[in-house]
Short mmCIF file of C-alpha atoms in Angstrom, two decimals:
data_model
loop_
_atom_site.label_atom_id
_atom_site.label_comp_id
_atom_site.label_asym_id
_atom_site.label_seq_id
_atom_site.Cartn_x
_atom_site.Cartn_y
_atom_site.Cartn_z
CA UNK K 12 6.31 -11.70 -28.26
CA UNK K 13 6.63 -9.20 -25.64
CA UNK K 14 3.10 -9.15 -25.41
CA UNK K 15 2.37 -12.66 -25.71
CA UNK K 16 5.33 -13.53 -22.82
CA UNK K 17 3.84 -10.89 -20.78
CA UNK K 18 0.36 -12.50 -20.65
CA UNK K 19 2.00 -16.24 -19.72
CA UNK K 20 3.42 -14.29 -16.88
CA UNK K 21 0.46 -12.95 -15.87
CA UNK K 22 -1.14 -15.95 -15.91
CA UNK K 23 1.45 -17.50 -14.02
CA UNK K 24 1.36 -15.18 -11.41
CA UNK K 25 -2.55 -15.33 -10.98
CA UNK K 26 -2.51 -19.26 -10.41
CA UNK K 27 0.05 -18.50 -7.84
CA UNK K 28 -1.78 -15.58 -6.14
CA UNK K 29 -3.89 -18.74 -4.93
CA UNK K 30 -1.21 -19.79 -2.33
CA UNK K 31 0.12 -15.95 -1.59
CA UNK K 32 -2.39 -15.04 0.17
CA UNK K 33 -2.47 -18.54 2.77
CA UNK K 34 1.90 -18.54 2.60
CA UNK K 35 1.96 -14.60 4.14
CA UNK K 36 -1.36 -15.57 6.30
CA UNK K 37 0.69 -18.00 8.34
CA UNK K 38 3.70 -15.46 8.06
CA UNK K 39 1.38 -12.62 9.50
CA UNK K 40 -0.17 -15.43 12.25
CA UNK K 41 3.49 -16.47 13.49
CA UNK K 42 4.36 -12.92 14.00
CA UNK K 43 1.19 -11.91 15.54
CA UNK K 44 1.66 -14.80 18.69
CA UNK K 45 4.11 -12.11 19.76
CA UNK K 46 2.67 -8.76 19.42
CA UNK K 47 4.41 -5.73 19.62
CA UNK K 48 3.19 -2.32 19.19
CA UNK K 49 4.26 -1.14 15.83
CA UNK K 50 1.33 -0.58 14.17
CA UNK K 51 1.47 -4.38 12.52
CA UNK K 52 -0.98 -6.53 10.94
CA UNK K 53 -3.52 -8.51 13.12
CA UNK K 54 -2.99 -11.38 15.08
CA UNK K 55 -5.09 -14.13 13.90
CA UNK K 56 -8.35 -15.64 16.04
CA UNK K 57 -9.03 -19.31 16.20
CA UNK K 58 -12.79 -19.63 14.52
CA UNK K 59 -14.80 -20.86 17.36
CA UNK K 60 -17.50 -23.61 16.29
CA UNK K 61 -19.91 -20.82 15.36
CA UNK K 62 -17.83 -19.53 12.95
CA UNK K 63 -17.35 -22.84 11.22
CA UNK K 64 -20.00 -25.26 9.19
CA UNK K 65 -19.43 -28.70 8.09
CA UNK K 66 -18.83 -28.72 4.48
CA UNK K 67 -19.81 -32.14 2.71
CA UNK K 68 -19.11 -35.74 3.16
CA UNK K 69 -15.41 -35.26 3.63
CA UNK K 70 -16.08 -32.80 7.09
CA UNK K 71 -14.38 -29.77 5.54
CA UNK K 72 -15.16 -26.65 7.86
CA UNK K 73 -16.43 -23.60 5.98
CA UNK K 74 -16.14 -20.23 7.26
CA UNK K 75 -19.13 -18.02 7.62
CA UNK K 76 -19.09 -14.69 6.82
CA UNK K 77 -18.66 -12.60 9.01
CA UNK K 78 -19.57 -8.57 10.50
CA UNK K 79 -16.02 -6.87 9.93
CA UNK K 80 -15.03 -4.68 12.55
CA UNK K 81 -15.22 -0.68 13.72
CA UNK K 82 -12.57 1.12 10.91
CA UNK K 83 -9.20 2.50 11.78
CA UNK K 84 -6.29 4.04 11.59
CA UNK K 85 -3.37 3.04 12.90
CA UNK K 86 -0.47 5.22 13.57
CA UNK K 87 2.88 4.27 14.20
CA UNK K 88 6.62 4.84 13.30
CA UNK K 89 7.25 1.67 12.10
CA UNK K 90 5.37 -1.23 9.95
CA UNK K 91 5.08 -5.10 10.89
CA UNK K 92 8.20 -6.89 8.66
CA UNK K 93 5.41 -9.96 7.85
CA UNK K 94 2.84 -6.54 6.95
CA UNK K 95 4.96 -5.06 4.55
CA UNK K 96 6.21 -8.14 2.85
CA UNK K 97 2.11 -8.61 2.23
CA UNK K 98 0.86 -5.56 1.72
CA UNK K 99 3.68 -3.60 -0.25
CA UNK K 100 3.97 -6.85 -2.34
CA UNK K 101 3.32 -5.18 -6.41
CA UNK K 102 1.56 -8.28 -7.48
CA UNK K 103 -0.86 -7.61 -10.38
CA UNK K 104 -3.71 -9.54 -8.32
CA UNK K 105 -3.76 -8.17 -4.94
CA UNK K 106 -6.41 -10.76 -3.43
CA UNK K 107 -6.40 -10.27 0.32
CA UNK K 108 -5.14 -7.03 0.34
CA UNK K 109 -7.77 -4.81 1.98
CA UNK K 110 -5.67 -2.48 3.54
CA UNK K 111 -3.84 0.73 2.82
CA UNK K 112 -0.66 1.31 4.49
CA UNK K 113 1.30 5.18 4.01
CA UNK K 114 4.63 5.71 4.77
CA UNK K 115 5.49 9.33 4.87
CA UNK K 116 8.20 11.77 4.74
CA UNK K 117 7.32 15.84 5.70
CA UNK K 118 9.67 18.59 5.41
CA UNK K 119 8.64 21.91 6.78
CA UNK K 120 11.42 23.36 5.46
CA UNK K 121 13.28 25.85 7.74
CA UNK K 122 12.36 24.99 10.97
CA UNK K 123 13.37 23.23 14.35
CA UNK K 124 10.63 20.21 13.63
CA UNK K 125 13.53 18.29 11.30
CA UNK K 126 12.19 15.72 8.41
CA UNK K 127 9.02 14.07 9.97
CA UNK K 128 8.51 10.60 9.62
CA UNK K 129 5.56 8.45 10.28
CA UNK K 130 3.11 5.44 9.23
CA UNK K 131 -0.59 5.04 8.94
CA UNK K 132 -2.40 1.67 7.72
CA UNK K 133 -6.40 1.51 7.47
CA UNK K 134 -8.94 -1.05 6.29
CA UNK K 135 -12.75 -2.31 5.46
CA UNK K 136 -13.97 1.49 5.33
CA UNK K 137 -14.66 4.95 6.57
CA UNK K 138 -11.87 7.32 6.67
CA UNK K 139 -8.91 6.39 4.57
CA UNK K 140 -5.42 6.39 5.72
CA UNK K 141 -5.12 9.85 2.77
CA UNK K 142 -7.26 11.51 4.16
CA UNK K 143 -5.97 10.82 8.05
CA UNK K 144 -2.49 12.04 6.77
CA UNK K 145 -4.46 15.69 6.67
CA UNK K 146 -5.73 15.65 9.89
CA UNK K 147 -4.05 13.92 11.97
CA UNK K 148 0.03 14.58 10.49
CA UNK K 149 -0.89 18.09 9.82
CA UNK K 150 -2.79 19.52 12.30
CA UNK K 151 -0.81 22.09 13.22
CA UNK K 152 -0.13 23.08 9.49
CA UNK K 153 0.75 26.80 8.63
CA UNK K 154 0.43 28.16 5.54
CA UNK K 155 3.29 30.46 6.22
CA UNK K 156 5.52 27.32 5.64
CA UNK K 157 6.46 25.09 2.24
CA UNK K 158 5.95 21.58 2.32
CA UNK K 159 7.90 18.75 0.91
CA UNK K 160 5.54 15.66 1.57
CA UNK K 161 6.59 11.70 0.30
CA UNK K 162 4.18 9.00 0.42
CA UNK K 163 5.36 5.24 -0.22
CA UNK K 164 2.10 3.48 -0.39
CA UNK K 165 0.85 0.10 -0.47
CA UNK K 166 -1.51 0.87 -3.66
CA UNK K 167 -2.92 4.34 -5.38
CA UNK K 168 -5.36 5.92 -4.58
CA UNK K 169 -8.96 5.16 -4.45
CA UNK K 170 -11.22 8.31 -6.77
CA UNK K 171 -12.80 9.41 -3.89
CA UNK K 172 -9.07 10.24 -1.64
CA UNK K 173 -7.81 11.36 -5.24
CA UNK K 174 -10.17 13.89 -5.32
CA UNK K 175 -9.63 14.96 -1.56
CA UNK K 176 -6.04 14.91 -2.06
CA UNK K 177 -6.38 17.24 -5.30
CA UNK K 178 -8.76 19.31 -3.54
CA UNK K 179 -5.77 20.01 -0.79
CA UNK K 180 -3.34 20.59 -3.34
CA UNK K 181 -5.63 22.81 -5.20
CA UNK K 182 -6.39 24.76 -2.22
CA UNK K 183 -3.11 24.64 -0.47
CA UNK K 184 -0.32 25.71 -2.28
CA UNK K 185 2.56 25.49 -0.08
CA UNK K 186 1.79 21.32 0.22
CA UNK K 187 4.19 19.59 -2.43
CA UNK K 188 3.13 16.45 -2.55
CA UNK K 189 5.31 13.00 -4.33
CA UNK K 190 3.36 9.68 -4.50
CA UNK K 191 5.36 6.50 -5.13
CA UNK K 192 2.58 3.59 -5.02
CA UNK K 193 3.42 -0.59 -5.07
CA UNK K 194 0.39 -1.46 -6.94
CA UNK K 195 -2.31 0.74 -8.77
CA UNK K 196 -6.05 0.31 -7.20
CA UNK K 197 -7.99 -0.88 -9.83
CA UNK K 198 -6.80 1.00 -12.64
CA UNK K 199 -9.04 -0.52 -15.47
CA UNK K 200 -12.39 1.67 -13.84
CA UNK K 201 -13.00 5.57 -15.51
CA UNK K 202 -12.95 7.07 -11.76
CA UNK K 203 -9.89 5.74 -10.95
CA UNK K 204 -8.18 6.56 -13.76
CA UNK K 205 -10.00 10.65 -13.86
CA UNK K 206 -8.09 11.11 -10.16
CA UNK K 207 -5.37 10.30 -10.99
CA UNK K 208 -5.13 12.46 -13.86
CA UNK K 209 -6.96 15.01 -11.21
CA UNK K 210 -3.89 14.90 -8.79
CA UNK K 211 -1.29 15.14 -11.89
CA UNK K 212 -3.26 18.20 -12.69
CA UNK K 213 -2.86 19.09 -9.32
CA UNK K 214 0.91 19.19 -9.65
CA UNK K 215 1.30 15.98 -7.47
CA UNK K 216 4.08 13.40 -8.57
CA UNK K 217 3.14 10.62 -8.91
CA UNK K 218 5.17 6.91 -9.88
CA UNK K 219 5.12 3.91 -8.84
CA UNK K 220 7.94 2.22 -6.28
CA UNK K 221 11.01 0.78 -8.46
CA UNK K 222 12.77 -2.04 -6.36
CA UNK K 223 15.28 0.56 -4.46
CA UNK K 224 11.90 2.18 -3.44
CA UNK K 225 10.95 -0.80 -1.37
CA UNK K 226 14.88 -1.71 0.26
CA UNK K 227 14.63 2.38 1.28
CA UNK K 228 11.08 1.82 2.46
CA UNK K 229 11.66 -1.24 4.43
CA UNK K 230 15.19 0.30 5.95
CA UNK K 231 13.44 3.64 6.70
CA UNK K 232 9.49 2.27 8.11
CA UNK K 233 9.66 -1.29 9.09
CA UNK K 234 10.83 -3.23 12.42
CA UNK K 235 13.08 -4.81 10.64
CA UNK K 236 15.71 -5.85 13.46
CA UNK K 237 19.00 -4.89 11.00
CA UNK K 238 17.47 -7.53 8.55
CA UNK K 239 18.15 -6.54 4.67
CA UNK K 240 14.90 -6.88 2.77
CA UNK K 241 15.21 -9.81 -0.34
CA UNK K 242 13.20 -8.26 -2.77
CA UNK K 243 10.66 -11.15 -4.50
CA UNK K 244 12.05 -12.47 -7.95
CA UNK K 245 9.59 -10.60 -10.16
CA UNK K 246 9.66 -7.02 -8.10
CA UNK K 247 11.29 -5.60 -11.40
CA UNK K 248 8.52 -6.75 -13.55
CA UNK K 249 5.94 -5.99 -11.97
CA UNK K 250 7.14 -2.79 -11.54
CA UNK K 251 7.95 -2.17 -15.23
CA UNK K 252 4.18 -3.53 -15.53
CA UNK K 253 2.69 -1.08 -13.72
CA UNK K 254 4.77 1.97 -14.77
CA UNK K 255 3.36 1.39 -17.95
CA UNK K 256 -0.10 1.24 -17.01
CA UNK K 257 0.48 4.20 -14.94
CA UNK K 258 2.01 6.39 -17.20
CA UNK K 259 -0.93 4.88 -20.47
CA UNK K 260 -3.22 6.88 -17.95
CA UNK K 261 -1.57 9.99 -17.32
CA UNK K 262 -0.60 10.84 -21.14
#
């Protein structure tokens, strides 16, 4: 009975997902009308006459395929609130979420640096946020220090990033990494599962983000203007769904 209820919920969520992208896209568009240098999502760009063609007798416009812009890593201290609500939402069907947001905390132990905090954002292809963290945020890596690193991610690493992370952790034993992910990326693929297992073997602590983690990330890494986060209705159910899937993979 529980499995059947879960299947019904997933069917309902899949049907709602088609509307979700449009709704969140409008929010990001409105935010883009007042741009801020906070690393948030891009503002919407009006279509030109060359970007669309007539589709059928009803005169609807059909957007022509367009080449994606060059890949870019965006670094900052805070995330745009609309981008956070869309990209970090732990839905089971992540249509339209083509970026990875990585919020990090770095504790170097007994140093004058204190706790380092920041955010990375990527999109499309090329250098991913996980790899950019090690090249940009740990550019002054000191093998004599003990690093305790925490990531809050919009989705778990892809297979290539998981392999690179595991290599870093295996070669630099003074780095301890914990990953809290909002969603599992393509977790049904064998290579993704192998990558997650490689992270576990490299002593990376990994779990799904709980409702409290979303609130903490909102308070710590989002340009929230002192407004609290109103969690979506199925946040806890989706956490439990992903938690079960991750446990099955890592057992």
